[in-house]
Coordinates of C-alpha atoms in Angstrom, one line a residue:
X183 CA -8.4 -5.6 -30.9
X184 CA -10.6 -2.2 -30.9
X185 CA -10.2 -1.8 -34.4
X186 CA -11.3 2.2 -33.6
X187 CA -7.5 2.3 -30.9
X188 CA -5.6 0.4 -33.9
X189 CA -2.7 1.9 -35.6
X190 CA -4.3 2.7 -38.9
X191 CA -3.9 6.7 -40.0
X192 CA -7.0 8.5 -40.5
X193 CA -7.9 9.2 -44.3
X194 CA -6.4 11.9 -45.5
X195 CA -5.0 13.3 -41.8
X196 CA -1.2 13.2 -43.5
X197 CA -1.7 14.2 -47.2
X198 CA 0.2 17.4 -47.9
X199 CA -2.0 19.9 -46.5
X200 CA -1.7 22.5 -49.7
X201 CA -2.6 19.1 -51.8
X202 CA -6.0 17.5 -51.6
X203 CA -6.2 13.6 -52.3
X204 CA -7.4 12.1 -55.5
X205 CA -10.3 10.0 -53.9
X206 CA -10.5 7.5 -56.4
X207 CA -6.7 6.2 -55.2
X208 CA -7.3 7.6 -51.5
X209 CA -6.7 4.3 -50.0
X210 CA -2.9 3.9 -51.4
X211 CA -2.3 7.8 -50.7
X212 CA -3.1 6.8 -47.4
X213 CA -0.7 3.8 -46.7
X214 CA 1.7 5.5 -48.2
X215 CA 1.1 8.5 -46.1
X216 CA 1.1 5.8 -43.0
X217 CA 4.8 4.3 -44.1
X218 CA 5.9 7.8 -44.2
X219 CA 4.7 8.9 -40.6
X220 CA 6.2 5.2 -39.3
X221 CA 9.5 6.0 -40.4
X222 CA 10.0 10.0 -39.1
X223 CA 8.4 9.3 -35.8
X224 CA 8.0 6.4 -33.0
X225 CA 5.9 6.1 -29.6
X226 CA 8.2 8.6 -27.4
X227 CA 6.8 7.2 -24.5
X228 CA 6.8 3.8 -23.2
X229 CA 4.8 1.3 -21.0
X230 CA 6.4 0.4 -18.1
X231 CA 5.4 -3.0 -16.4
X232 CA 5.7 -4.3 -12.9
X233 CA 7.9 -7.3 -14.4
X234 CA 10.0 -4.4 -16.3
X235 CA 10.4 -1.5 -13.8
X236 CA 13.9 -3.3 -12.9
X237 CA 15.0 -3.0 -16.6
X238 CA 14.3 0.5 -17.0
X239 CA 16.3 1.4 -13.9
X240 CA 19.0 -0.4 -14.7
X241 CA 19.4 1.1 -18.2
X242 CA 19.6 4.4 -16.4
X243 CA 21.5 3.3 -13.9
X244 CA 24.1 1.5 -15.9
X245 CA 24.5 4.8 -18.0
X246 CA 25.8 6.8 -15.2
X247 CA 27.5 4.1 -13.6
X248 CA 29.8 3.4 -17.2
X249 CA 30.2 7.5 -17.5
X250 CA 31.9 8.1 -14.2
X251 CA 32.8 4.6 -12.9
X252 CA 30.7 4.5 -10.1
X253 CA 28.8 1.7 -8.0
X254 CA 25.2 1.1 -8.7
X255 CA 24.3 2.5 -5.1
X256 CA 26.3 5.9 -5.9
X257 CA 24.6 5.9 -9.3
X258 CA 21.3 5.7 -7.5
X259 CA 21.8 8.0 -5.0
X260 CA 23.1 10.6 -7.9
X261 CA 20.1 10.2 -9.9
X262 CA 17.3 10.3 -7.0
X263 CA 18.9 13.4 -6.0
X264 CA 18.3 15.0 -9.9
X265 CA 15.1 12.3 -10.0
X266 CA 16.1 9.9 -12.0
X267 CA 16.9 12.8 -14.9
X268 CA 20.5 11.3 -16.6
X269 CA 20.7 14.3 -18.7
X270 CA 20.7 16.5 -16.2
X271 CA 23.0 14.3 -13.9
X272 CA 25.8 15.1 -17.0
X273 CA 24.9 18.8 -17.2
X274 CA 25.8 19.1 -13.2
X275 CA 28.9 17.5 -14.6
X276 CA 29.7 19.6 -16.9
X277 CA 28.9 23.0 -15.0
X278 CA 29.9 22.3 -11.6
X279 CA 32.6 19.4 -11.8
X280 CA 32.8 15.8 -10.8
X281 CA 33.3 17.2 -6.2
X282 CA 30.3 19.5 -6.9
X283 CA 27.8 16.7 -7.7
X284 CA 28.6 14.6 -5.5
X285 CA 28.8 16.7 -2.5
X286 CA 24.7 17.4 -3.5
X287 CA 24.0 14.6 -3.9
X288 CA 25.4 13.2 -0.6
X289 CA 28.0 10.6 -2.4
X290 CA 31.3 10.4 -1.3
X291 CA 33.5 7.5 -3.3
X292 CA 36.4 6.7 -1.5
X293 CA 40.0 6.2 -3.1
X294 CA 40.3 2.7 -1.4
X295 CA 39.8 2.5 2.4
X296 CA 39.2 5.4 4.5
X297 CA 40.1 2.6 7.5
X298 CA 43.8 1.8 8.6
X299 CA 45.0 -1.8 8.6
X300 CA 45.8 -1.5 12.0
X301 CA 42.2 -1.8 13.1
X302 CA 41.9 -4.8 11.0
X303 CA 42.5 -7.4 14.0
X304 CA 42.3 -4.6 16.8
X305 CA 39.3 -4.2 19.6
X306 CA 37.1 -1.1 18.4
X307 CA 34.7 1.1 20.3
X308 CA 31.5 1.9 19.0
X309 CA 30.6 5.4 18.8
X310 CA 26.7 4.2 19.0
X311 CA 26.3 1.5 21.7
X312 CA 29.2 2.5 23.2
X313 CA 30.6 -1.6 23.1
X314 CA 34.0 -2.4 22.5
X315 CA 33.8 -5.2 19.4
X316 CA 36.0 -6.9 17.2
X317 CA 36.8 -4.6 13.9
X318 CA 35.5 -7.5 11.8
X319 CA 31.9 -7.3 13.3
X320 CA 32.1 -3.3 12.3
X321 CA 31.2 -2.3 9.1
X322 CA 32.2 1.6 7.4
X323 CA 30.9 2.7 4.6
X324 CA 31.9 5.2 2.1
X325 CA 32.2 8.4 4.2
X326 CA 34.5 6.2 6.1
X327 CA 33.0 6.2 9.0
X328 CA 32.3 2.8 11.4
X329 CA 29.9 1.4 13.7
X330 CA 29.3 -2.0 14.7
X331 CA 26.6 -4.2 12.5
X332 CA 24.1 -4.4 15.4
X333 CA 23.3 -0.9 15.5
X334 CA 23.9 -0.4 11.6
X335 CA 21.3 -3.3 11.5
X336 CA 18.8 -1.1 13.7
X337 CA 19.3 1.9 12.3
X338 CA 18.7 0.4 8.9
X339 CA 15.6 -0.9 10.2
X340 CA 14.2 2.3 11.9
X341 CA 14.8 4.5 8.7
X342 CA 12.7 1.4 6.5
X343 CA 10.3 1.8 8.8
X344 CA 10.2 5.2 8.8
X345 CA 9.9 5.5 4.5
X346 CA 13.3 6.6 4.1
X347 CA 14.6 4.2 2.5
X348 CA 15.8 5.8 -0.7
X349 CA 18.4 8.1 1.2
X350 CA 19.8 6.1 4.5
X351 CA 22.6 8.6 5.4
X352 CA 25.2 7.3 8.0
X353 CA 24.7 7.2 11.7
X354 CA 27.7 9.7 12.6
X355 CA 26.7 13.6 13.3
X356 CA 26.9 15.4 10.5
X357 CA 27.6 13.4 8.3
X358 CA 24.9 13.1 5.5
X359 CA 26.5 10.8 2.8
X360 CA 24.1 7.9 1.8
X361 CA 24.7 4.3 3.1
X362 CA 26.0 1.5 0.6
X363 CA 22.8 -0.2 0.1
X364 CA 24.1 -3.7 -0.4
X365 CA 25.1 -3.3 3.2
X366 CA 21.8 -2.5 4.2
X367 CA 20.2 -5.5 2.0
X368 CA 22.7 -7.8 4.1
X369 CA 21.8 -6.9 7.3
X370 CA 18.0 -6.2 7.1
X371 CA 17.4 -9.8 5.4
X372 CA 19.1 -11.3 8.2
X373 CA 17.1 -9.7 10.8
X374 CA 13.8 -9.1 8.6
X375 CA 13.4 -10.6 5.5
X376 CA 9.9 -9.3 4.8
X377 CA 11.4 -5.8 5.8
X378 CA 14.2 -6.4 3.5
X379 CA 11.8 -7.1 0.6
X380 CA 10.1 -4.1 1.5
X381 CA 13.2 -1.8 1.3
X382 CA 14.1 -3.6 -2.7
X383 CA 10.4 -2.7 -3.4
X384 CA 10.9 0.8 -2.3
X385 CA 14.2 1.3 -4.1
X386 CA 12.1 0.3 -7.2
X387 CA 9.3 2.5 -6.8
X388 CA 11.8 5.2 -6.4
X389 CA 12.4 5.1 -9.9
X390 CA 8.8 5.7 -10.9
X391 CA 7.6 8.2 -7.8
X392 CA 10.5 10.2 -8.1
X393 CA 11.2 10.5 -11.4
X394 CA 9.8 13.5 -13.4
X395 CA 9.9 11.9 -16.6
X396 CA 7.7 8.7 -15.2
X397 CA 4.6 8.7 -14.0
X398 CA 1.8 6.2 -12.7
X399 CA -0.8 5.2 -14.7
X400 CA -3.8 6.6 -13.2
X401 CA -6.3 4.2 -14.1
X402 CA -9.2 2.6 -11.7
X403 CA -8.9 0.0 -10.6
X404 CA -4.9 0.6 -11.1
X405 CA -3.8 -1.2 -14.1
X406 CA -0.7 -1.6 -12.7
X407 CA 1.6 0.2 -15.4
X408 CA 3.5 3.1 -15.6
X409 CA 4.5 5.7 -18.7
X410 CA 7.7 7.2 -19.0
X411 CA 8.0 9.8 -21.8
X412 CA 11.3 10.8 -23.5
X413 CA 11.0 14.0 -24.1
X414 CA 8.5 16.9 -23.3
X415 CA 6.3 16.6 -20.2
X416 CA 3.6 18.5 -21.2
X417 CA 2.0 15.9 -23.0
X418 CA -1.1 13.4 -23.2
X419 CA -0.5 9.5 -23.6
X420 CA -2.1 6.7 -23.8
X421 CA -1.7 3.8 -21.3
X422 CA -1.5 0.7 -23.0
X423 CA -4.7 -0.3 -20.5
X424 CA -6.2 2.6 -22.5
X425 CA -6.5 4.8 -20.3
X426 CA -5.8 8.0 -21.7
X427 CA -4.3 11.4 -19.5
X428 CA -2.5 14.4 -19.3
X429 CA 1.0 13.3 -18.0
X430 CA 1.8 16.7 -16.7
X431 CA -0.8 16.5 -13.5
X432 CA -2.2 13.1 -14.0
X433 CA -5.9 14.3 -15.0
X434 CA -7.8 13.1 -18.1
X435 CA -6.8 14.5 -21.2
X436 CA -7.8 18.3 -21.7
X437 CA -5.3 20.0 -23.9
X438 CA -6.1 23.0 -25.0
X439 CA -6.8 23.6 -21.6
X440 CA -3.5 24.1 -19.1
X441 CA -3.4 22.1 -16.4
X442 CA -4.2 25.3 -14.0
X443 CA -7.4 25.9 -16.2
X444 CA -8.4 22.2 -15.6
X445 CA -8.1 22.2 -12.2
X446 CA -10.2 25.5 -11.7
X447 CA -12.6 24.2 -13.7
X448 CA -13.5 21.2 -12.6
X449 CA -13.3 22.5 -8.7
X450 CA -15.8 25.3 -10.6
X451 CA -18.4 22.6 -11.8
X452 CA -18.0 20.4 -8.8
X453 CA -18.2 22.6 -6.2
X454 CA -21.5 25.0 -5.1
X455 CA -19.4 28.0 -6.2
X456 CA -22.1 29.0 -8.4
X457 CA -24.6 28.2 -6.0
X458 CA -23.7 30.9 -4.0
X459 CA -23.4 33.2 -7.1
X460 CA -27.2 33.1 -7.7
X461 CA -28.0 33.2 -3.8
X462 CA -26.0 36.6 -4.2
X463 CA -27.6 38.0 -7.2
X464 CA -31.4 36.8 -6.4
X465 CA -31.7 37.1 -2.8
X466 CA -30.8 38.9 0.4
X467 CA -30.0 38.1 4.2
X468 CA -32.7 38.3 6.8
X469 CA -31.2 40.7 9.5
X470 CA -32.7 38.9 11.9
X471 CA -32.0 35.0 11.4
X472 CA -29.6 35.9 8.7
X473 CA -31.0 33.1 5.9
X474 CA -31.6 34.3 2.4
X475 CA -34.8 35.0 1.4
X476 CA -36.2 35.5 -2.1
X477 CA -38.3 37.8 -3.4
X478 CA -41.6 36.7 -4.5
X479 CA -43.4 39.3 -5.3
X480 CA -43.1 43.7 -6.5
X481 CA -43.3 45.2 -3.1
X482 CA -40.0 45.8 -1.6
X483 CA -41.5 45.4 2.0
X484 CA -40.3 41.1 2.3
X485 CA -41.2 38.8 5.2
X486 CA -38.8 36.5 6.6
X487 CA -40.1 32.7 7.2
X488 CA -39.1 33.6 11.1
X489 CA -41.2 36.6 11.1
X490 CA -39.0 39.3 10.5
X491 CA -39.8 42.1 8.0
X492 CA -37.3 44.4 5.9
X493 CA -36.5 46.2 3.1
X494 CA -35.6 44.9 0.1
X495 CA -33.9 47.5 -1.4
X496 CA -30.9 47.9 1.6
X497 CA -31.7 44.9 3.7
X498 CA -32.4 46.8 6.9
X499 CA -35.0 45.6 9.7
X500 CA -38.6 47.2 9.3
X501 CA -42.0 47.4 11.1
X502 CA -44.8 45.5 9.7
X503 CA -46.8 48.1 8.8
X504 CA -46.3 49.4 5.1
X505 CA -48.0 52.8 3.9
X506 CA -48.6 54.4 0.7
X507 CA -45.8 56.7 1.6
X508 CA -43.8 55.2 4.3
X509 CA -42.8 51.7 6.4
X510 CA -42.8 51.5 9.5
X511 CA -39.7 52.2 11.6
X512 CA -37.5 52.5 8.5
X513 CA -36.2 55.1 5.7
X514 CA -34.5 54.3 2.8
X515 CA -33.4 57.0 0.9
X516 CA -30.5 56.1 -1.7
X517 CA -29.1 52.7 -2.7
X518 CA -25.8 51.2 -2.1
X519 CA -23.7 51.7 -5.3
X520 CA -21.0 49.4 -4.4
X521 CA -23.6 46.8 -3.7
X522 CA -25.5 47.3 -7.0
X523 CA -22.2 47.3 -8.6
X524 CA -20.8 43.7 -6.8
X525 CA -24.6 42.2 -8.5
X526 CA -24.2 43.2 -11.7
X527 CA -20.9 41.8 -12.0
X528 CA -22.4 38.7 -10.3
X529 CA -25.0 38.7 -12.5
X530 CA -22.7 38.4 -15.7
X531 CA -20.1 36.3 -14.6
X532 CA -23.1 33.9 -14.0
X533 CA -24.2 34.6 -17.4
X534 CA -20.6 34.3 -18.8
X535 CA -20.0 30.8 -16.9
X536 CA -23.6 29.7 -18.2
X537 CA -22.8 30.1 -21.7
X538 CA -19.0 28.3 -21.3
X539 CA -20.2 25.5 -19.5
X540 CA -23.4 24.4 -21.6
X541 CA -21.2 24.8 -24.6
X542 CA -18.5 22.0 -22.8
X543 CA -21.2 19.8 -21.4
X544 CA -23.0 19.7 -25.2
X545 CA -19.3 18.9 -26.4
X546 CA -19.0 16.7 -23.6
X547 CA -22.4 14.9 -23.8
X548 CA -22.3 14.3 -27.5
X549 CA -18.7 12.5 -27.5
X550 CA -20.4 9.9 -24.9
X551 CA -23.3 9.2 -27.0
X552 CA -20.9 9.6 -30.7
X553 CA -18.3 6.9 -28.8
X554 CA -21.4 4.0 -28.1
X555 CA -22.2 4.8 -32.2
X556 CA -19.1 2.8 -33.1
X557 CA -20.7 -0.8 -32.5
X558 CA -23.4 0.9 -34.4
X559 CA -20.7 2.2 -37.1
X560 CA -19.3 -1.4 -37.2
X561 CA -22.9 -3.2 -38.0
X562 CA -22.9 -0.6 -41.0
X563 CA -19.9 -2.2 -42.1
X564 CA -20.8 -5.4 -41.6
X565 CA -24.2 -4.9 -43.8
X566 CA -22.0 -3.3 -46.6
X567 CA -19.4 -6.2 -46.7
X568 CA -22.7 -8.7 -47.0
X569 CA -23.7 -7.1 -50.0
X570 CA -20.2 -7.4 -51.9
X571 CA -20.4 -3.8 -53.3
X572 CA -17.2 -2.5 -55.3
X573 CA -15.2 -1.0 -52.3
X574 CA -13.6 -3.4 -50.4
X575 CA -12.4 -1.2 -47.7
X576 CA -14.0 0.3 -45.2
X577 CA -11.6 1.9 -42.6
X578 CA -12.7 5.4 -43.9
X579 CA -16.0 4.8 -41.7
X580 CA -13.3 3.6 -38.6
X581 CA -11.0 6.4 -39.6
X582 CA -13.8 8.8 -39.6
X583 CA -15.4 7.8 -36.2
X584 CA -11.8 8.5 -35.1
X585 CA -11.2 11.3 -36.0
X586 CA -14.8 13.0 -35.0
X587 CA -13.8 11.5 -31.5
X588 CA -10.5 13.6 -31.1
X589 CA -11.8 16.8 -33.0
X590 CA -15.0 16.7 -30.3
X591 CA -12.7 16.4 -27.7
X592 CA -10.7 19.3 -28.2
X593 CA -13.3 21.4 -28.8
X594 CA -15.3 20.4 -25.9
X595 CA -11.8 21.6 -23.9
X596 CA -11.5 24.3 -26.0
X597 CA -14.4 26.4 -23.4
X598 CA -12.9 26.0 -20.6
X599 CA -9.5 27.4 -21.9
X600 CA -11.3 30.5 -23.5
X601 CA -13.6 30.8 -20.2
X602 CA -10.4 32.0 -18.1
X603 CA -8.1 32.9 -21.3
X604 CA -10.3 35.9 -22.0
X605 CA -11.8 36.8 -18.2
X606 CA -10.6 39.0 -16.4
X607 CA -9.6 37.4 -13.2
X608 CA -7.2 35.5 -15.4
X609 CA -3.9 37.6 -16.6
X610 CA -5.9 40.5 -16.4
X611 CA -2.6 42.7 -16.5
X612 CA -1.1 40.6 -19.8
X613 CA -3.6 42.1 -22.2
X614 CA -5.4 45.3 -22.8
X615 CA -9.3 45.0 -23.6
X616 CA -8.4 45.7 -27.0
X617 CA -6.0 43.4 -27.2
X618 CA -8.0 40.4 -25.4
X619 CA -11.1 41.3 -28.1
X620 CA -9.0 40.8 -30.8
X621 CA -7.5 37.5 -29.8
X622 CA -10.8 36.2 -28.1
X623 CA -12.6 36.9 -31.7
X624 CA -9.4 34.9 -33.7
X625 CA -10.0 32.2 -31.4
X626 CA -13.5 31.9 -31.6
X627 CA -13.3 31.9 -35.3
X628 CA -11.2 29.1 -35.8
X629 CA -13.7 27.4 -32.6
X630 CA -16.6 28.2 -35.1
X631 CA -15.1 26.9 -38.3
X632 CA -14.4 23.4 -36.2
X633 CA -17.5 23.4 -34.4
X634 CA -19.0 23.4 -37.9
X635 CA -17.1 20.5 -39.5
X636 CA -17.5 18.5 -36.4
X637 CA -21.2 18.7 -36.6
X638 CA -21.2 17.6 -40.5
X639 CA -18.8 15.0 -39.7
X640 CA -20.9 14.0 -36.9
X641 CA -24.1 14.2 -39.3
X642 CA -22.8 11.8 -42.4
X643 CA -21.4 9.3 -39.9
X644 CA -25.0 8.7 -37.9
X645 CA -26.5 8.9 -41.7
X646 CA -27.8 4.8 -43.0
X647 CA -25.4 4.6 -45.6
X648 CA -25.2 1.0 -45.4
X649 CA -28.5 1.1 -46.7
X650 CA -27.3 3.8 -50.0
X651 CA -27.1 2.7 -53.6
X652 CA -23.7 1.8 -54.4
X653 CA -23.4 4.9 -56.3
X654 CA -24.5 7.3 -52.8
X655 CA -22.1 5.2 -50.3
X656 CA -19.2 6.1 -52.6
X657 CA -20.3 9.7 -52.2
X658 CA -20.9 9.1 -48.5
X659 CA -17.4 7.8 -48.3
X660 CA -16.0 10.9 -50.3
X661 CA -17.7 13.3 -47.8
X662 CA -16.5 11.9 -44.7
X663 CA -13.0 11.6 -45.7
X664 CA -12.6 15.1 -46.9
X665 CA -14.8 16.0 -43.9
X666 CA -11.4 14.3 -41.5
X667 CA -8.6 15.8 -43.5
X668 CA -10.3 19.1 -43.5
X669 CA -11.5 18.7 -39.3
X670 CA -8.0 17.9 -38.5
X671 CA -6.5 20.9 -40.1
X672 CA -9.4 22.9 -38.2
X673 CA -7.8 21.2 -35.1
X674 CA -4.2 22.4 -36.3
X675 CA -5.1 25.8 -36.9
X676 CA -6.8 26.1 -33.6
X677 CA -3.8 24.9 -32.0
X678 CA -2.2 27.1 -34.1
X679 CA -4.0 30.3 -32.9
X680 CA -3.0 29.4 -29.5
X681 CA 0.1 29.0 -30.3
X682 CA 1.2 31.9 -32.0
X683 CA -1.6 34.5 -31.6
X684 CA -2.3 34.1 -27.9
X685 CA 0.2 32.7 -25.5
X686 CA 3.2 34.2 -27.9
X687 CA 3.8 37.7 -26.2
X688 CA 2.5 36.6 -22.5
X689 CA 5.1 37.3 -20.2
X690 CA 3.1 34.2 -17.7
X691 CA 4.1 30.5 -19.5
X692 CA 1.3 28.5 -20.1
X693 CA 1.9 24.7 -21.0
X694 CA -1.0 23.4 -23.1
X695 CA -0.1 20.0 -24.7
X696 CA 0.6 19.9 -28.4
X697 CA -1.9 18.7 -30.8
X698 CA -1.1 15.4 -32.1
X699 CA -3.4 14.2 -35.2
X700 CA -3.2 10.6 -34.1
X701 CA -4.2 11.6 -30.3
X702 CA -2.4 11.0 -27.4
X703 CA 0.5 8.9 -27.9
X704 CA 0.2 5.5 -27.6
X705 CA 3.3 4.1 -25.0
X706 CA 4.5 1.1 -26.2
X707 CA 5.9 -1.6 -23.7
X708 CA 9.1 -1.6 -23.1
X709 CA 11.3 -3.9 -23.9
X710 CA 12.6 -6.7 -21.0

C-alpha cells in the first residue's frame, strides 16, 4: 500500500480551526480528530466492478419493483427512461400519478391478459408474415398485442443488432410500449446464443452508460471499474485503480476550475490558437502571395520572400523604389484605427494568457517533480527510524507530502479559473469593471496567501532533516504540521471566496466541485 493514498488524516487538517494543536500531544489530537471525521462521514461514492455491476442494478431495480409491484423488465424500462435515477422515478410518482409515468416511459402492465381464451386453441393470423399459426406458437406481450415467435424472434434480432436493445418496443404501428425482455432472452438464445449474450451485456451496461449518477472510470488502459456517487455530481473521486477525475465531464481533476473553463483551456494550450495571435500582432500579409512576413528591420518599405514589396504601415502593394520623401506607386496617408485597435487588444490578451499559463505550468511542473520526492521523503524516514530518535512517528512527513500535493493542485487550477473568471469574453455582462476589480483582487489575495504557504511547505519538506539534531527535527516536524493545518485553511478560504464572493450574485450557474481536505473521495467497492 502507497502509504502517501492511505486513510490516515493529515496533521492538524481537522483540529477546530479557531483552536491551534498543542504539538507536543499532536499525534493523539490527530486520531482523535480521525475517529471523529470516520463517524460523521463515509465514501459517498462507490467502486463498481465488472463482477458487481449486476448487484448494483438489482438493488435499484428491486427498489422500484417492491414500491409499485412491478416486473423487473417494467422496473427497467421505468428507470432507463429517468436513467437509472430511483428518486426521481418516485417524484414522477408523486407529481404526475402512477398512468403518467408509465405512459413516458413506454410501460403498459396489463390487469391479467389482454388476449381472450377463445384464441387459446384457435388458428391466428399474423399481422407480420401474414401466416396463419397456431395461437400457442404466438406470443403478446404487455400492450397486448400478438405476433407469431418467428418474426418476434427476428425482430428481436434486428433491433440487437441495431444497438437498441435497451428499449425493444413491439412490432405493431404505433405502438411504442417496450417488449418483456425475458421473451426476448428466450427467443434470441434459441436462434443466437452469442447474440443473446450480447443483448444481457447490453442491458448491463445500460446501467452504467445511462445512468447520470454512474460513470466509467476513465483510466488508460481501462481499469475496468466504474464510480457511482450518491449524491452531488459535481464532484472529483478517486477510482480505486487511482485514477483520480472530475465525475462531472470525465477529465482529470481541476476544481476550482468548471468544467467549461477546463475544456477551453486545455483546447487553448493544445491548439495553435495562440500561434495565430502572435502571427497577428507581429506580422502582416503579403498582398501578393498572401504569407506573413515579419519585419526585420525600421523601414516600413518590406520585401516579400516572392518578390513583392509593400508597406508596412497599411499592407498595400508598392514599387521597389523607396525615396526620401516618397515610394513608389504608393501613398499612405493615415492609419487604420480599427486595425491598430484589433493589435493592441491582441497584443494584451497575449500578454494576459502569458502570464496565466506560466503561472499553471510552474504549478503544474512543480507537483510532478514534488510527487517523485516522496520515495525521497520515505528514505528520510527510513534514516530517522535507524537512528532510534525520541519520536516514534513519522506520518507528519507522509501527511505533509499530502497535503503540499492537493494544496499545489488547486492552485495550479486556480489560473485557469481566474484567466476567464475575470476576462472579458467570459460573463462580460454579469459584472461591472468595478465590480470584477474588486473580486479579481479578493481572489488573488487569498491565491497569494496560499501560493506562499505552499512554497514554505514545499521548502521544509525538500530540507535534510533526517540528517538534524534531534532537537531541529522536532522543530522541522513542528513547522510542517502547522505549515498543513494552516495550507488547508488557505485552500478553504480560497474555496470560500469563490463561493460566496464571486459566483454568489451571478445570474449564469457555475458548478466548481467542492473542496474536500482529504482530496477527491476515495470510492469504496461495493459490496457483492
Amino acid at each position: 500500500m502507497d502509504p502517501y493514498d492511505s486513510d490516515y488524516c493529515d496533521d492538524g487538517d481537522y483540529c477546530d480551526e479557531d483552536d491551534y494543536c498543542d504539538f507536543d500531544d499532536h499525534d493523539d489530537c490527530d486520531r482523535r480528530a480521525d475517529v471523529a471525521l470516520t463517524s460523521r462521514t463515509g465514501s459517498s461514492c462507490k467502486v463498481i466492478t465488472k463482477e458487481c455491476v449486476s448487484t448494483a442494478q438489482r438493488e435499484d431495480l428491486q427498489r422500484v419493483m417492491d414500491l409499485l409491484s412491478l416486473r423487473e423488465h417494467q422496473a427497467r424500462t421505468l428507470l432507463i427512461h429517468h436513467r437509472w435515477d430511483v428518486d426521481k422515478v418516485f417524484q414522477v410518482l408523486v407529481e404526475n400519478g402512477k398512468d403518467r409515468l408509465y405512459t413516458e416511459a413506454c410501460v403498459m402492465v396489463p390487469n391479467d391478459s389482454n388476449v381472450s381464451s377463445k384464441h387459446r386453441s384457435s388458428i391466428v393470423l399474423c399481422e407480420i408474415c401474414l401466416e396463419e399459426v397456431p395461437f400457442y406458437k404466438m406470443t403478446t406481450m404487455d400492450c397486448g398485442h400478438y405476433f407469431c415467435n418467428t418474426c418476434w424472434t427476428e425482430h428481436f434480432v434486428v433491433k440487437i443488432n441495431e444497438g437498441q436493445s435497451r428499449r425493444i418496443s413491439c412490432m405493431a404501428s404505433r405502438c411504442s410500449v417496450v417488449c418483456d425482455e425475458d421473451k426476448i432472452r428466450n427467443y434470441v438464445s434459441k436462434k443466437d446464443p452469442n447474440l443473446a449474450e450480447k443483448f444481457e451485456r447490453y442491458l448491463l451496461e445500460s446501467y452504467i452508460e445511462d445512468n447520470k449518477r454512474v460513470k466509467w472510470c476513465p483510466s488508460v488502459p481501462h481499469c475496468g471499474n466504474a464510480i457511482r456517487v450518491e449524491d452531488d455530481e459535481y464532484c472529483e473521486v478517486e477510482c480505486a485503480c487511482g485514477v483520480q477525475f472530475c465525475f462531472s465531464c470525465s477529465s482529470e481533476a481541476h476544481s476550482p476550475c468548471s468544467c467549461q473553463m477546463w475544456e477551453l483551456w486545455s483546447k487553448k494550450c493544445q491548439d495553435e490558437s495562440e500561434t495565430c495571435n502572435w502571427i497577428t500582432v507581429n506580422t502582416k500579409t503579403c498582398p501578393k502571395c498572401h504569407k506573413p512576413v515579419e519585419k526585420n528591420g525600421g523601414c516600413n518599405l518590406v520585401r516579400c520572400i516572392c518578390g513583392q514589396p509593400f508597406c508596412w504601415l497599411c499592407g498595400g502593394a508598392t514599387g521597389i523604389q523607396h525615396t526620401w520623401d516618397s515610394i513608389a506607386n504608393h501613398t499612405c496617408g493615415r492609419f487604420n484605427e480599427e486595425q491598430i485597435a484589433n493589435t493592441k487588444r491582441a497584443k494584451i490578451e497575449i500578454v494576459r494568457y502569458s502570464h496565466y499559463h506560466s503561472r499553471f505550468k510552474a504549478h503544474t511542473d512543480s507537483l510532478k517533480a514534488e510527487i517523485i520526492m516522496k520515495e525521497k521523503l520515505e528514505r528520510k524516514i527510513v534514516k530517522m527510524e535507524a537512528r532510534e530518535l525520541e519520536i516514534k512517528d513519522y506520518d507528519w512527513v507522509r501527511n505533509g507530502a499530502k497535503r503540499l500535493f492537493r494544496s499545489r493542485r488547486i492552485l495550479s487550477y486556480s489560473y485557469p479559473f481566474a484567466f476567464y473568471m475575470f476576462s472579458d469574453m467570459f460573463l462580460s455582462d454579469e459584472m461591472t469593471n468595478l465590480e470584477k476589480n474588486i473580486k479579481q483582487n479578493l481572489f488573488e489575495d487569498q491565491q497569494q496567501q496560499l501560493e506562499g504557504h505552499v512554497e514554505k511547505l514545499s521548502h521544509f519538506l525538500e530540507q535534510e532533516f533526517e540528517e538534524f539534531s534531534e532537537d531541529k527535527v522536532m522543530d522541522s516536524r513542528m513547522r510542517i504540521i502547522a505549515l498543513s493545518k494552516v495550507t488547508d485553511a488557505l485552500c478553504k478560504n480560497l474555496y470560500d471566496c469563490i463561493d460566496n464572493e464571486i459566483l454568489l450574485h451571478l445570474r449564469t450557474t457555475i458548478n466548481i466541485a467542492p473542496y474536500r481536505s482529504m482530496g477527491a473521495d476515495k470510492a469504496v467497492e461495493l459490496d457483492k
